[in-house]
PDB file of C-alpha atoms and ligand atoms in Angstrom:
ATOM      1  CA  MET A  42    -148.197 152.638  94.666  1.00  0.00           C
ATOM      2  CA  SER A  43    -145.468 151.932  92.382  1.00  0.00           C
ATOM      3  CA  ALA A  44    -142.038 151.276  93.088  1.00  0.00           C
ATOM      4  CA  GLN A  45    -139.047 152.639  91.542  1.00  0.00           C
ATOM      5  CA  ALA A  46    -137.002 150.149  89.488  1.00  0.00           C
ATOM      6  CA  PRO A  47    -133.741 149.991  90.313  1.00  0.00           C
ATOM      7  CA  ILE A  48    -130.881 151.367  88.156  1.00  0.00           C
ATOM      8  CA  ARG A  49    -129.153 148.845  85.887  1.00  0.00           C
ATOM      9  CA  ARG A  50    -125.750 149.308  85.221  1.00  0.00           C
ATOM     10  CA  ILE A  51    -124.087 149.228  82.028  1.00  0.00           C
ATOM     11  CA  THR A  52    -122.933 146.322  81.298  1.00  0.00           C
ATOM     12  CA  ALA A  53    -119.943 145.027  78.684  1.00  0.00           C
ATOM     13  CA  PRO A  54    -121.440 143.597  76.506  1.00  0.00           C
ATOM     14  CA  GLN A  55    -123.334 146.907  76.139  1.00  0.00           C
ATOM     15  CA  ILE A  56    -120.205 148.584  76.262  1.00  0.00           C
ATOM     16  CA  ARG A  57    -119.023 146.301  73.346  1.00  0.00           C
ATOM     17  CA  ALA A  58    -122.064 146.309  71.648  1.00  0.00           C
ATOM     18  CA  ARG A  59    -121.620 150.333  71.057  1.00  0.00           C
ATOM     19  CA  LYS A  60    -118.744 149.872  68.315  1.00  0.00           C
ATOM     20  CA  GLY A  61    -119.225 151.954  65.810  1.00  0.00           C
ATOM     21  CA  GLY A  62    -121.498 153.685  66.954  1.00  0.00           C
ATOM     22  CA  ALA A  63    -121.768 156.977  69.666  1.00  0.00           C
ATOM     23  CA  PRO A  64    -118.757 157.412  71.239  1.00  0.00           C
ATOM     24  CA  ILE A  65    -117.872 155.757  74.775  1.00  0.00           C
ATOM     25  CA  VAL A  66    -116.722 157.832  77.108  1.00  0.00           C
ATOM     26  CA  SER A  67    -114.627 157.250  79.921  1.00  0.00           C
ATOM     27  CA  LEU A  68    -112.118 158.129  82.775  1.00  0.00           C
ATOM     28  CA  THR A  69    -110.248 156.961  85.790  1.00  0.00           C
ATOM     29  CA  SER A  70    -111.545 157.170  89.106  1.00  0.00           C
ATOM     30  CA  TYR A  71    -109.940 155.659  92.064  1.00  0.00           C
ATOM     31  CA  HIS A  72    -112.326 157.019  94.882  1.00  0.00           C
ATOM     32  CA  ALA A  73    -116.051 157.274  95.801  1.00  0.00           C
ATOM     33  CA  HIS A  74    -116.683 160.997  95.924  1.00  0.00           C
ATOM     34  CA  THR A  75    -114.910 161.877  91.969  1.00  0.00           C
ATOM     35  CA  ALA A  76    -116.538 158.311  90.959  1.00  0.00           C
ATOM     36  CA  LYS A  77    -119.857 159.732  92.209  1.00  0.00           C
ATOM     37  CA  ILE A  78    -119.536 162.913  89.380  1.00  0.00           C
ATOM     38  CA  VAL A  79    -117.908 160.610  87.094  1.00  0.00           C
ATOM     39  CA  ASP A  80    -120.870 158.483  86.980  1.00  0.00           C
ATOM     40  CA  LYS A  81    -123.330 161.104  85.835  1.00  0.00           C
ATOM     41  CA  TYR A  82    -121.284 161.227  82.377  1.00  0.00           C
ATOM     42  CA  ALA A  83    -119.247 158.182  81.885  1.00  0.00           C
ATOM     43  CA  ASP A  84    -120.138 154.497  80.200  1.00  0.00           C
ATOM     44  CA  PHE A  85    -117.635 153.241  82.209  1.00  0.00           C
ATOM     45  CA  ILE A  86    -115.064 153.890  84.858  1.00  0.00           C
ATOM     46  CA  LEU A  87    -111.610 152.477  84.981  1.00  0.00           C
ATOM     47  CA  VAL A  88    -109.783 152.125  88.532  1.00  0.00           C
ATOM     48  CA  GLY A  89    -106.746 152.251  86.456  1.00  0.00           C
ATOM     49  CA  ASP A  90    -103.573 150.876  88.462  1.00  0.00           C
ATOM     50  CA  SER A  91    -102.047 154.309  87.201  1.00  0.00           C
ATOM     51  CA  LEU A  92    -103.567 155.202  91.041  1.00  0.00           C
ATOM     52  CA  GLY A  93     -99.872 153.991  91.760  1.00  0.00           C
ATOM     53  CA  MET A  94     -98.485 156.827  90.277  1.00  0.00           C
ATOM     54  CA  VAL A  95    -101.109 159.362  90.683  1.00  0.00           C
ATOM     55  CA  MET A  96    -102.096 158.566  94.762  1.00  0.00           C
ATOM     56  CA  HIS A  97     -99.669 156.615  95.541  1.00  0.00           C
ATOM     57  CA  GLY A  98     -96.383 159.330  94.198  1.00  0.00           C
ATOM     58  CA  MET A  99     -94.826 155.781  92.947  1.00  0.00           C
ATOM     59  CA  ASP A 100     -92.297 155.877  89.574  1.00  0.00           C
ATOM     60  CA  SER A 101     -94.325 153.489  87.553  1.00  0.00           C
ATOM     61  CA  THR A 102     -97.871 151.103  87.833  1.00  0.00           C
ATOM     62  CA  LEU A 103     -95.089 148.290  89.155  1.00  0.00           C
ATOM     63  CA  GLY A 104     -95.373 148.199  92.460  1.00  0.00           C
ATOM     64  CA  VAL A 105     -98.984 148.419  92.828  1.00  0.00           C
ATOM     65  CA  PRO A 106    -100.237 145.316  95.079  1.00  0.00           C
ATOM     66  CA  LEU A 107    -103.811 143.737  94.249  1.00  0.00           C
ATOM     67  CA  ASP A 108    -105.844 145.332  97.610  1.00  0.00           C
ATOM     68  CA  LEU A 109    -104.725 148.333  96.887  1.00  0.00           C
ATOM     69  CA  MET A 110    -106.613 148.061  93.686  1.00  0.00           C
ATOM     70  CA  ILE A 111    -109.189 146.279  95.441  1.00  0.00           C
ATOM     71  CA  MET A 112    -109.362 148.993  98.204  1.00  0.00           C
ATOM     72  CA  HIS A 113    -109.623 151.794  95.613  1.00  0.00           C
ATOM     73  CA  GLY A 114    -111.887 149.418  93.147  1.00  0.00           C
ATOM     74  CA  LYS A 115    -114.910 149.112  96.170  1.00  0.00           C
ATOM     75  CA  ALA A 116    -114.798 152.825  96.640  1.00  0.00           C
ATOM     76  CA  VAL A 117    -115.817 153.507  93.034  1.00  0.00           C
ATOM     77  CA  VAL A 118    -118.297 150.633  93.178  1.00  0.00           C
ATOM     78  CA  ARG A 119    -119.770 151.860  96.322  1.00  0.00           C
ATOM     79  CA  GLY A 120    -119.445 155.884  94.477  1.00  0.00           C
ATOM     80  CA  THR A 121    -121.597 154.832  91.153  1.00  0.00           C
ATOM     81  CA  GLU A 122    -124.704 153.189  90.379  1.00  0.00           C
ATOM     82  CA  ARG A 123    -124.560 153.797  86.843  1.00  0.00           C
ATOM     83  CA  ALA A 124    -121.498 153.045  85.172  1.00  0.00           C
ATOM     84  CA  LEU A 125    -119.568 149.966  84.475  1.00  0.00           C
ATOM     85  CA  VAL A 126    -116.564 149.682  86.992  1.00  0.00           C
ATOM     86  CA  VAL A 127    -113.235 148.113  85.328  1.00  0.00           C
ATOM     87  CA  VAL A 128    -110.464 147.014  87.797  1.00  0.00           C
ATOM     88  CA  ASP A 129    -106.607 146.665  86.534  1.00  0.00           C
ATOM     89  CA  MET A 130    -105.586 143.933  87.082  1.00  0.00           C
ATOM     90  CA  PRO A 131    -101.852 144.820  89.248  1.00  0.00           C
ATOM     91  CA  PHE A 132     -98.712 143.571  87.220  1.00  0.00           C
ATOM     92  CA  GLY A 133     -97.298 140.167  88.217  1.00  0.00           C
ATOM     93  CA  THR A 134    -101.130 138.847  89.163  1.00  0.00           C
ATOM     94  CA  TYR A 135    -101.957 137.331  85.917  1.00  0.00           C
ATOM     95  CA  GLU A 136     -98.806 137.218  82.985  1.00  0.00           C
ATOM     96  CA  GLU A 137     -97.763 133.691  84.553  1.00  0.00           C
ATOM     97  CA  SER A 138    -100.597 131.915  83.896  1.00  0.00           C
ATOM     98  CA  PRO A 139    -104.593 131.434  83.118  1.00  0.00           C
ATOM     99  CA  HIS A 140    -105.013 130.242  86.311  1.00  0.00           C
ATOM    100  CA  MET A 141    -103.405 132.621  88.353  1.00  0.00           C
ATOM    101  CA  ALA A 142    -105.336 135.010  86.386  1.00  0.00           C
ATOM    102  CA  PHE A 143    -108.580 133.724  86.899  1.00  0.00           C
ATOM    103  CA  ARG A 144    -107.680 133.271  90.751  1.00  0.00           C
ATOM    104  CA  ASN A 145    -106.937 136.890  90.645  1.00  0.00           C
ATOM    105  CA  ALA A 146    -109.893 138.258  88.816  1.00  0.00           C
ATOM    106  CA  ALA A 147    -112.238 136.542  90.339  1.00  0.00           C
ATOM    107  CA  LYS A 148    -111.089 137.774  93.771  1.00  0.00           C
ATOM    108  CA  ILE A 149    -110.830 141.438  92.079  1.00  0.00           C
ATOM    109  CA  MET A 150    -114.853 140.829  91.023  1.00  0.00           C
ATOM    110  CA  LYS A 151    -116.004 138.909  94.016  1.00  0.00           C
ATOM    111  CA  GLU A 152    -114.095 141.702  96.279  1.00  0.00           C
ATOM    112  CA  THR A 153    -114.941 144.752  94.943  1.00  0.00           C
ATOM    113  CA  ALA A 154    -118.541 143.895  92.782  1.00  0.00           C
ATOM    114  CA  CYS A 155    -117.024 145.867  89.594  1.00  0.00           C
ATOM    115  CA  GLY A 156    -118.375 144.456  86.140  1.00  0.00           C
ATOM    116  CA  ALA A 157    -115.280 143.442  84.812  1.00  0.00           C
ATOM    117  CA  VAL A 158    -111.076 143.886  84.492  1.00  0.00           C
ATOM    118  CA  LYS A 159    -108.843 145.032  82.370  1.00  0.00           C
ATOM    119  CA  LEU A 160    -105.485 143.659  82.131  1.00  0.00           C
ATOM    120  CA  GLU A 161    -102.234 144.827  79.907  1.00  0.00           C
ATOM    121  CA  GLY A 162    -100.464 142.680  76.321  1.00  0.00           C
ATOM    122  CA  GLY A 163    -101.718 141.058  73.259  1.00  0.00           C
ATOM    123  CA  ALA A 164    -101.596 138.089  71.687  1.00  0.00           C
ATOM    124  CA  ARG A 165     -99.194 136.820  74.464  1.00  0.00           C
ATOM    125  CA  MET A 166    -102.825 137.334  76.718  1.00  0.00           C
ATOM    126  CA  ALA A 167    -105.249 135.868  74.009  1.00  0.00           C
ATOM    127  CA  GLU A 168    -104.979 132.282  75.791  1.00  0.00           C
ATOM    128  CA  THR A 169    -105.828 134.597  79.206  1.00  0.00           C
ATOM    129  CA  ILE A 170    -108.246 136.552  78.112  1.00  0.00           C
ATOM    130  CA  ARG A 171    -110.486 133.248  76.455  1.00  0.00           C
ATOM    131  CA  PHE A 172    -110.172 131.522  79.739  1.00  0.00           C
ATOM    132  CA  LEU A 173    -111.255 134.894  81.809  1.00  0.00           C
ATOM    133  CA  SER A 174    -114.302 135.243  79.371  1.00  0.00           C
ATOM    134  CA  GLU A 175    -115.523 131.717  79.004  1.00  0.00           C
ATOM    135  CA  ARG A 176    -115.613 131.954  82.736  1.00  0.00           C
ATOM    136  CA  GLY A 177    -118.300 134.758  83.392  1.00  0.00           C
ATOM    137  CA  ILE A 178    -115.295 137.359  83.831  1.00  0.00           C
ATOM    138  CA  PRO A 179    -115.104 140.045  81.254  1.00  0.00           C
ATOM    139  CA  VAL A 180    -112.039 141.850  79.842  1.00  0.00           C
ATOM    140  CA  MET A 181    -110.915 144.643  78.703  1.00  0.00           C
ATOM    141  CA  ALA A 182    -107.316 144.356  76.886  1.00  0.00           C
ATOM    142  CA  HIS A 183    -104.864 146.784  76.361  1.00  0.00           C
ATOM    143  CA  ILE A 184    -102.680 147.342  73.598  1.00  0.00           C
ATOM    144  CA  GLY A 185    -100.097 149.545  72.644  1.00  0.00           C
ATOM    145  CA  LEU A 186     -98.145 151.778  74.819  1.00  0.00           C
ATOM    146  CA  THR A 187     -98.352 148.906  77.834  1.00  0.00           C
ATOM    147  CA  PRO A 188     -96.839 150.696  81.194  1.00  0.00           C
ATOM    148  CA  GLN A 189     -96.620 147.372  83.327  1.00  0.00           C
ATOM    149  CA  SER A 190     -93.753 147.200  80.438  1.00  0.00           C
ATOM    150  CA  VAL A 191     -92.131 150.103  80.801  1.00  0.00           C
ATOM    151  CA  ASN A 192     -88.667 148.623  81.398  1.00  0.00           C
ATOM    152  CA  THR A 193     -88.873 146.411  78.332  1.00  0.00           C
ATOM    153  CA  MET A 194     -90.165 149.121  76.204  1.00  0.00           C
ATOM    154  CA  GLY A 195     -86.952 151.208  77.579  1.00  0.00           C
ATOM    155  CA  GLY A 196     -89.608 153.849  78.974  1.00  0.00           C
ATOM    156  CA  PHE A 197     -92.893 155.543  78.411  1.00  0.00           C
ATOM    157  CA  LYS A 198     -92.673 155.395  74.711  1.00  0.00           C
ATOM    158  CA  VAL A 199     -95.241 156.179  71.655  1.00  0.00           C
ATOM    159  CA  GLN A 200     -95.108 153.195  69.847  1.00  0.00           C
ATOM    160  CA  GLY A 201     -95.670 152.569  66.422  1.00  0.00           C
ATOM    161  CA  ARG A 202     -93.274 155.411  65.092  1.00  0.00           C
ATOM    162  CA  ASP A 203     -91.890 152.828  62.949  1.00  0.00           C
ATOM    163  CA  GLU A 204     -94.261 151.674  60.523  1.00  0.00           C
ATOM    164  CA  ALA A 205     -92.472 148.354  60.280  1.00  0.00           C
ATOM    165  CA  ALA A 206     -94.015 147.807  63.826  1.00  0.00           C
ATOM    166  CA  TRP A 207     -97.683 148.120  62.635  1.00  0.00           C
ATOM    167  CA  THR A 208     -98.177 144.711  61.902  1.00  0.00           C
ATOM    168  CA  THR A 209     -97.399 143.308  65.296  1.00  0.00           C
ATOM    169  CA  HIS A 210     -99.913 145.989  67.082  1.00  0.00           C
ATOM    170  CA  ILE A 211    -102.977 145.342  64.896  1.00  0.00           C
ATOM    171  CA  ASP A 212    -101.779 141.205  64.892  1.00  0.00           C
ATOM    172  CA  ASP A 213    -102.284 142.192  68.662  1.00  0.00           C
ATOM    173  CA  ALA A 214    -105.508 143.628  68.710  1.00  0.00           C
ATOM    174  CA  LYS A 215    -106.920 141.057  66.486  1.00  0.00           C
ATOM    175  CA  ALA A 216    -105.781 137.934  68.924  1.00  0.00           C
ATOM    176  CA  VAL A 217    -107.415 139.892  72.000  1.00  0.00           C
ATOM    177  CA  ALA A 218    -110.650 140.160  70.220  1.00  0.00           C
ATOM    178  CA  GLN A 219    -110.627 137.300  68.879  1.00  0.00           C
ATOM    179  CA  ALA A 220    -109.940 135.708  72.598  1.00  0.00           C
ATOM    180  CA  GLY A 221    -112.801 137.837  73.245  1.00  0.00           C
ATOM    181  CA  ALA A 222    -112.431 140.935  75.157  1.00  0.00           C
ATOM    182  CA  PHE A 223    -115.119 142.993  75.297  1.00  0.00           C
ATOM    183  CA  ALA A 224    -113.220 146.104  74.768  1.00  0.00           C
ATOM    184  CA  LEU A 225    -109.256 147.388  73.737  1.00  0.00           C
ATOM    185  CA  VAL A 226    -107.346 150.353  75.282  1.00  0.00           C
ATOM    186  CA  VAL A 227    -105.310 151.584  72.827  1.00  0.00           C
ATOM    187  CA  GLU A 228    -102.908 153.717  74.467  1.00  0.00           C
ATOM    188  CA  GLY A 229     -99.713 155.942  72.822  1.00  0.00           C
ATOM    189  CA  VAL A 230     -99.729 155.215  69.600  1.00  0.00           C
ATOM    190  CA  VAL A 231     -99.087 157.389  65.931  1.00  0.00           C
ATOM    191  CA  GLU A 232    -103.058 157.855  64.701  1.00  0.00           C
ATOM    192  CA  GLU A 233    -102.741 155.992  61.615  1.00  0.00           C
ATOM    193  CA  LEU A 234    -101.646 152.863  63.483  1.00  0.00           C
ATOM    194  CA  ALA A 235    -105.210 154.129  66.331  1.00  0.00           C
ATOM    195  CA  ASN A 236    -106.792 153.846  62.606  1.00  0.00           C
ATOM    196  CA  ARG A 237    -106.212 150.596  61.372  1.00  0.00           C
ATOM    197  CA  ILE A 238    -106.660 148.870  64.360  1.00  0.00           C
ATOM    198  CA  THR A 239    -109.658 150.227  64.627  1.00  0.00           C
ATOM    199  CA  ALA A 240    -111.049 149.745  61.839  1.00  0.00           C
ATOM    200  CA  ALA A 241    -109.335 145.857  61.670  1.00  0.00           C
ATOM    201  CA  VAL A 242    -111.160 144.229  65.084  1.00  0.00           C
ATOM    202  CA  GLU A 243    -114.608 143.795  66.090  1.00  0.00           C
ATOM    203  CA  ILE A 244    -114.888 145.000  69.272  1.00  0.00           C
ATOM    204  CA  PRO A 245    -114.622 149.065  70.451  1.00  0.00           C
ATOM    205  CA  THR A 246    -111.075 150.513  70.395  1.00  0.00           C
ATOM    206  CA  ILE A 247    -110.824 153.488  73.237  1.00  0.00           C
ATOM    207  CA  GLY A 248    -107.716 155.579  72.521  1.00  0.00           C
ATOM    208  CA  ILE A 249    -105.769 157.333  75.037  1.00  0.00           C
ATOM    209  CA  GLY A 250    -103.040 159.473  73.351  1.00  0.00           C
ATOM    210  CA  ALA A 251    -104.088 157.342  70.548  1.00  0.00           C
ATOM    211  CA  SER A 252    -107.138 158.440  67.621  1.00  0.00           C
ATOM    212  CA  LYS A 253    -109.653 160.887  68.063  1.00  0.00           C
ATOM    213  CA  ASP A 254    -111.125 158.531  66.008  1.00  0.00           C
ATOM    214  CA  CYS A 255    -111.277 155.235  68.116  1.00  0.00           C
ATOM    215  CA  ASP A 256    -114.923 154.681  69.362  1.00  0.00           C
ATOM    216  CA  GLY A 257    -114.291 155.640  72.478  1.00  0.00           C
ATOM    217  CA  GLN A 258    -111.979 157.616  74.702  1.00  0.00           C
ATOM    218  CA  ILE A 259    -110.642 157.736  78.483  1.00  0.00           C
ATOM    219  CA  LEU A 260    -108.400 160.313  80.240  1.00  0.00           C
ATOM    220  CA  VAL A 261    -106.946 159.398  83.784  1.00  0.00           C
ATOM    221  CA  LEU A 262    -109.105 162.154  85.445  1.00  0.00           C
ATOM    222  CA  GLU A 263    -106.526 163.527  87.928  1.00  0.00           C
ATOM    223  CA  ASP A 264    -104.295 164.402  84.503  1.00  0.00           C
ATOM    224  CA  MET A 265    -107.521 166.529  82.717  1.00  0.00           C
ATOM    225  CA  LEU A 266    -108.440 168.015  86.269  1.00  0.00           C
ATOM    226  CA  GLY A 267    -104.368 169.586  86.468  1.00  0.00           C
ATOM    227  CA  LEU A 268    -103.726 167.300  89.536  1.00  0.00           C
ATOM    228  CA  ASN A 269    -100.775 165.489  88.444  1.00  0.00           C
ATOM    229  CA  PRO A 270     -97.711 167.367  88.320  1.00  0.00           C
ATOM    230  CA  ARG A 271     -96.390 164.666  85.006  1.00  0.00           C
ATOM    231  CA  VAL A 272     -99.446 165.150  82.807  1.00  0.00           C
ATOM    232  CA  PRO A 273     -98.414 163.681  79.437  1.00  0.00           C
ATOM    233  CA  LYS A 274     -98.421 166.152  76.297  1.00  0.00           C
ATOM    234  CA  PHE A 275    -101.080 164.630  75.102  1.00  0.00           C
ATOM    235  CA  VAL A 276    -103.757 165.593  77.708  1.00  0.00           C
ATOM    236  CA  LYS A 277    -106.039 169.010  77.201  1.00  0.00           C
ATOM    237  CA  VAL A 278    -106.326 169.931  80.331  1.00  0.00           C
ATOM    238  CA  TYR A 279    -109.979 170.486  81.098  1.00  0.00           C
ATOM    239  CA  GLY A 280    -109.992 172.174  85.010  1.00  0.00           C
ATOM    240  CA  ASP A 281    -106.958 173.000  86.291  1.00  0.00           C
ATOM    241  CA  LEU A 282    -107.907 171.981  89.399  1.00  0.00           C
ATOM    242  CA  GLY A 283    -104.207 172.400  91.083  1.00  0.00           C
ATOM    243  CA  PRO A 284    -103.951 176.385  91.499  1.00  0.00           C
ATOM    244  CA  ALA A 285    -107.994 176.602  92.952  1.00  0.00           C
ATOM    245  CA  ILE A 286    -106.735 173.517  95.390  1.00  0.00           C
ATOM    246  CA  GLU A 287    -103.655 175.962  96.652  1.00  0.00           C
ATOM    247  CA  ARG A 288    -105.761 178.730  96.894  1.00  0.00           C
ATOM    248  CA  ALA A 289    -108.115 177.262  99.694  1.00  0.00           C
ATOM    249  CA  VAL A 290    -105.690 175.392 101.475  1.00  0.00           C
ATOM    250  CA  ALA A 291    -103.594 178.621 101.504  1.00  0.00           C
ATOM    251  CA  ALA A 292    -106.539 181.203 102.472  1.00  0.00           C
ATOM    252  CA  TYR A 293    -107.087 178.167 105.613  1.00  0.00           C
ATOM    253  CA  ALA A 294    -103.857 178.298 106.356  1.00  0.00           C
ATOM    254  CA  GLU A 295    -103.701 182.300 106.708  1.00  0.00           C
ATOM    255  CA  GLU A 296    -106.954 182.257 108.716  1.00  0.00           C
ATOM    256  CA  VAL A 297    -105.962 179.736 111.340  1.00  0.00           C
ATOM    257  CA  LYS A 298    -102.296 181.663 111.383  1.00  0.00           C
ATOM    258  CA  THR A 299    -103.998 184.930 112.463  1.00  0.00           C
ATOM    259  CA  ARG A 300    -106.871 183.502 114.480  1.00  0.00           C
ATOM    260  CA  ALA A 301    -109.694 184.141 112.379  1.00  0.00           C
ATOM    261  CA  PHE A 302    -110.475 180.666 111.580  1.00  0.00           C
ATOM    262  CA  PRO A 303    -114.173 180.457 112.021  1.00  0.00           C
ATOM    263  CA  GLY A 304    -115.815 178.914 115.210  1.00  0.00           C
ATOM    264  CA  GLU A 305    -118.761 177.164 116.374  1.00  0.00           C
ATOM    265  CA  ASP A 306    -121.449 179.339 116.311  1.00  0.00           C
ATOM    266  CA  GLN A 307    -120.562 180.272 112.482  1.00  0.00           C
ATOM    267  CA  VAL A 308    -122.661 178.542 109.723  1.00  0.00           C
ATOM    268  CA  TYR A 309    -121.156 178.446 106.255  1.00  0.00           C
ATOM    269  CA  ARG A 310    -124.398 176.323 104.094  1.00  0.00           C
TER     270      ARG A 310
HETATM  271  O1  KIV B  66    -104.162 152.600  84.628  1.00  0.00           O
HETATM  272  C1  KIV B  66    -105.323 153.770  84.155  1.00  0.00           C
HETATM  273  O2  KIV B  66    -105.318 155.080  84.642  1.00  0.00           O
HETATM  274  C2  KIV B  66    -105.117 153.603  82.766  1.00  0.00           C
HETATM  275  C3  KIV B  66    -105.468 153.650  81.026  1.00  0.00           C
HETATM  276  C4  KIV B  66    -104.263 155.254  80.941  1.00  0.00           C
HETATM  277  C5  KIV B  66    -105.790 153.106  80.290  1.00  0.00           C
HETATM  278  O3  KIV B  66    -104.866 151.774  82.257  1.00  0.00           O
END
C-alpha cells in the first residue's frame, strides 16, 4: 500500500520564478465555494480588499477591517488546496510603520494560513516590504491605480496618461522589487507604461487594466462573472451570471407563490 503524497500549494518563490515565463493566472475570491472552482485554474488567488465593495456594498475599500479580511481569507484557504492564497492588508493596517505592518501581516498569516500578503504603494512602502520579507512574510506589491489612495488620487483614475509621471511609476516598481516583493500588481496604467514597468523589474508583474504583456493577469471574479453592478470598462465579462441568478430566483418565487414548490417526497439529484 502506498501513501499518497499531500498536494503542496504553489509558493511565493515559485510565482517569483515565473518572471518572463508562462503567464500567471490569478483571480480574486472571497468564499470557499468559488475559491474551490478557481483553485483548479489559478496560480494564485487574491482575497482582495475589493470585497468591501463587491461583497459588502461599500463605496471604497477604505472601510474594510482587518478581521473581515481574515474571515474571508480563512474561507478561501479552507476551500482550496493548490493555489497560493494572498490576502490583502486593508487600509490603515500597515502604512504607519514596518512594525505595525509586521504585527498585522503576521496576524493575517497565522489566522488564515495564507501564503502571502499584498499591500499598496511603491517607493514609500519599500522599507516595510523589506522588513516583512526579511522576517518570513512574502509580500506582493501593488502600484499604479491604488484604490486605497482614492481620495489623494481624486478618484479611480487610469494612471500614466501624462508621460511625465512614468518615471515615478517605474521607480516605484524598481523600489518594491529591490525591497524583496515577490510579485507586483500593476493596476489601471496605460499599456506602454505597464510594458516598461514589466521590462524594468525582475519580479513578475500582474496586470489589471494594464497590458496583455504583463507576466500575469488578475481580475475580480465577480466582475468577470457579471455579478458586480459597477464593472470597470476594461473587464471582459466571461460569464453573465446576473441574469441567470435572476431567472432562478424568479422561478423559485413563482413556485412558492403558486404552491408548486416541491415537497419532501421530491428528489432532484
Ligand atoms: O482588492 C483587489 O481585488 C485587488 C485587485 C483588484 C488586484 O487589489
